[in-house]
């Protein structure tokens, strides 16, 4: 797991916030006035996949509520350690799909670049929780071969920066990468998949907006919010700055038991997102990664929730329910 390096006082505010993120389960429990009896299990589960939650995100959680939907996404639980048949370490076949170091080219016209293993938050359900980022991401030294791969395939029109969270990179490093991508003539679009505008809205600062202003590529930012309470005034302000900078904003969520497995919650999420100028894009069925079985919502329940959503919302606010299946040419739509 990648650790956050010592951060100087001159570092941008978001980097200082990231360095102060909560990583000690005891501190999280104390902060939220939760039962210390949760601690031993939290420590065990965190030894497998460390806790990390920015303080601003924790501040949106309800004190004294162990079932808070935001808390559930980050609190390590004993349930993660229970064996669950069918839950594996690489559920989406990323290991096999690498076209070059750090490049996943599974779908026509789009190539995904894993630019970092680091995230501002550790989501307990994440399908990459078991992925060997340290070896698999296109580190600085490997950008050459990843860029050469993109440059060598003229069918690629869109480059997707992913990770980890690509906005964990400094503006300087992102700027170098974007300048290189700008020079690949067949690339038209830049898509960034990041949870940071939601969990660390400080990331959306002048430096980042400047990068979007400089690139010739049409920019899409796919954020990741699962519950309407994730979006507070600080997040709304960050999203407004991005939208005003001409960045197209989409959201993807994961359907999670105990977090957003109700039509009313998802309908409210769509409303809140749209008020923040974000369109719902995908609602993913959980990828069956070890340690996440307690989050699963089965397909028939998921379809029933979707049916209710379609009855409540205009079509453009209904996300597409999809499942990722290794070896398929696209995400698979589900009822
Ligand atoms: C999900 C994914 C994409 C993007 O798929 P869209 O349907 O365009 O959002 C691209 N590449 C990989 C490897 C993916 O997993
Ligand atoms: S931010 Fe995204 S990649 Fe990072 S842990 Fe959460 S779901 Fe996984």
PDB file of N, CA and C and ligand atoms in Angstrom, residues 49 118-129 133 163-165 194-196 199 224 254, ligand 2:
ATOM      1  N   UNK A  49      -6.500  -4.348   4.467  1.00  0.00           N
ATOM      2  CA  UNK A  49      -6.689  -3.204   3.568  1.00  0.00           C
ATOM      3  C   UNK A  49      -6.877  -1.996   4.488  1.00  0.00           C
ATOM      4  N   UNK A 118      -2.683   5.159  -5.534  1.00  0.00           N
ATOM      5  CA  UNK A 118      -3.118   5.839  -4.308  1.00  0.00           C
ATOM      6  C   UNK A 118      -4.533   6.392  -4.441  1.00  0.00           C
ATOM      7  N   UNK A 119      -5.289   6.308  -3.360  1.00  0.00           N
ATOM      8  CA  UNK A 119      -6.621   6.915  -3.288  1.00  0.00           C
ATOM      9  C   UNK A 119      -6.696   7.759  -2.028  1.00  0.00           C
ATOM     10  N   UNK A 120      -7.561   8.787  -2.071  1.00  0.00           N
ATOM     11  CA  UNK A 120      -7.749   9.637  -0.899  1.00  0.00           C
ATOM     12  C   UNK A 120      -8.597   8.935   0.151  1.00  0.00           C
ATOM     13  N   UNK A 121      -9.384   7.976  -0.306  1.00  0.00           N
ATOM     14  CA  UNK A 121     -10.265   7.244   0.600  1.00  0.00           C
ATOM     15  C   UNK A 121     -10.093   5.772   0.252  1.00  0.00           C
ATOM     16  N   UNK A 122     -10.227   4.913   1.240  1.00  0.00           N
ATOM     17  CA  UNK A 122     -10.227   3.483   0.938  1.00  0.00           C
ATOM     18  C   UNK A 122     -11.639   2.955   1.106  1.00  0.00           C
ATOM     19  N   UNK A 123     -12.258   2.610  -0.025  1.00  0.00           N
ATOM     20  CA  UNK A 123     -13.638   2.126  -0.012  1.00  0.00           C
ATOM     21  C   UNK A 123     -13.588   0.622   0.215  1.00  0.00           C
ATOM     22  N   UNK A 124     -14.306   0.171   1.216  1.00  0.00           N
ATOM     23  CA  UNK A 124     -14.173  -1.237   1.618  1.00  0.00           C
ATOM     24  C   UNK A 124     -14.629  -2.196   0.529  1.00  0.00           C
ATOM     25  N   UNK A 125     -15.502  -1.731  -0.370  1.00  0.00           N
ATOM     26  CA  UNK A 125     -16.071  -2.589  -1.412  1.00  0.00           C
ATOM     27  C   UNK A 125     -15.259  -2.554  -2.693  1.00  0.00           C
ATOM     28  N   UNK A 126     -14.157  -1.816  -2.691  1.00  0.00           N
ATOM     29  CA  UNK A 126     -13.462  -1.541  -3.953  1.00  0.00           C
ATOM     30  C   UNK A 126     -12.936  -2.812  -4.601  1.00  0.00           C
ATOM     31  N   UNK A 127     -13.188  -2.961  -5.902  1.00  0.00           N
ATOM     32  CA  UNK A 127     -12.718  -4.169  -6.587  1.00  0.00           C
ATOM     33  C   UNK A 127     -11.205  -4.173  -6.731  1.00  0.00           C
ATOM     34  N   UNK A 128     -10.586  -3.009  -6.513  1.00  0.00           N
ATOM     35  CA  UNK A 128      -9.126  -2.983  -6.639  1.00  0.00           C
ATOM     36  C   UNK A 128      -8.438  -3.136  -5.288  1.00  0.00           C
ATOM     37  N   UNK A 129      -9.222  -3.448  -4.238  1.00  0.00           N
ATOM     38  CA  UNK A 129      -8.596  -3.545  -2.914  1.00  0.00           C
ATOM     39  C   UNK A 129      -7.527  -4.625  -2.878  1.00  0.00           C
ATOM     40  N   UNK A 133      -1.412  -2.832  -7.175  1.00  0.00           N
ATOM     41  CA  UNK A 133      -1.151  -1.524  -7.785  1.00  0.00           C
ATOM     42  C   UNK A 133       0.323  -1.234  -7.954  1.00  0.00           C
ATOM     43  N   UNK A 163      -7.133   4.513 -11.592  1.00  0.00           N
ATOM     44  CA  UNK A 163      -6.135   4.103 -10.614  1.00  0.00           C
ATOM     45  C   UNK A 163      -6.667   2.953  -9.793  1.00  0.00           C
ATOM     46  N   UNK A 164      -6.582   3.123  -8.541  1.00  0.00           N
ATOM     47  CA  UNK A 164      -6.307   4.288  -7.706  1.00  0.00           C
ATOM     48  C   UNK A 164      -7.108   5.523  -8.147  1.00  0.00           C
ATOM     49  N   UNK A 165      -6.691   6.654  -7.641  1.00  0.00           N
ATOM     50  CA  UNK A 165      -7.360   7.894  -8.006  1.00  0.00           C
ATOM     51  C   UNK A 165      -6.360   8.805  -8.706  1.00  0.00           C
ATOM     52  N   UNK A 194     -12.496   9.853 -10.824  1.00  0.00           N
ATOM     53  CA  UNK A 194     -11.936  10.251  -9.541  1.00  0.00           C
ATOM     54  C   UNK A 194     -13.016  10.390  -8.480  1.00  0.00           C
ATOM     55  N   UNK A 195     -12.698   9.951  -7.300  1.00  0.00           N
ATOM     56  CA  UNK A 195     -13.612  10.160  -6.187  1.00  0.00           C
ATOM     57  C   UNK A 195     -13.254  11.425  -5.404  1.00  0.00           C
ATOM     58  N   UNK A 196     -12.157  12.051  -5.781  1.00  0.00           N
ATOM     59  CA  UNK A 196     -11.682  13.170  -4.960  1.00  0.00           C
ATOM     60  C   UNK A 196     -12.609  14.382  -4.907  1.00  0.00           C
ATOM     61  N   UNK A 199     -14.816  13.210  -1.981  1.00  0.00           N
ATOM     62  CA  UNK A 199     -14.263  12.948  -0.642  1.00  0.00           C
ATOM     63  C   UNK A 199     -13.208  13.964  -0.222  1.00  0.00           C
ATOM     64  N   UNK A 224     -17.586   9.820  -8.165  1.00  0.00           N
ATOM     65  CA  UNK A 224     -18.100   8.573  -7.589  1.00  0.00           C
ATOM     66  C   UNK A 224     -18.722   8.901  -6.234  1.00  0.00           C
ATOM     67  N   UNK A 254     -21.814   2.518  -6.867  1.00  0.00           N
ATOM     68  CA  UNK A 254     -21.896   1.066  -6.717  1.00  0.00           C
ATOM     69  C   UNK A 254     -23.119   0.798  -5.846  1.00  0.00           C
TER      70      UNK A 254
HETATM   71  S1  LIG B   2     -11.718   5.814  -4.596  1.00  0.00           S
HETATM   72 FE1  LIG B   2     -12.289   4.335  -6.209  1.00  0.00          FE
HETATM   73  S2  LIG B   2     -10.395   3.177  -6.648  1.00  0.00           S
HETATM   74 FE2  LIG B   2     -10.107   4.246  -4.679  1.00  0.00          FE
HETATM   75  S3  LIG B   2     -10.732   2.780  -3.091  1.00  0.00           S
HETATM   76 FE3  LIG B   2     -12.552   4.005  -3.557  1.00  0.00          FE
HETATM   77  S4  LIG B   2     -13.639   2.855  -5.163  1.00  0.00           S
HETATM   78 FE4  LIG B   2     -11.533   2.068  -5.048  1.00  0.00          FE
END
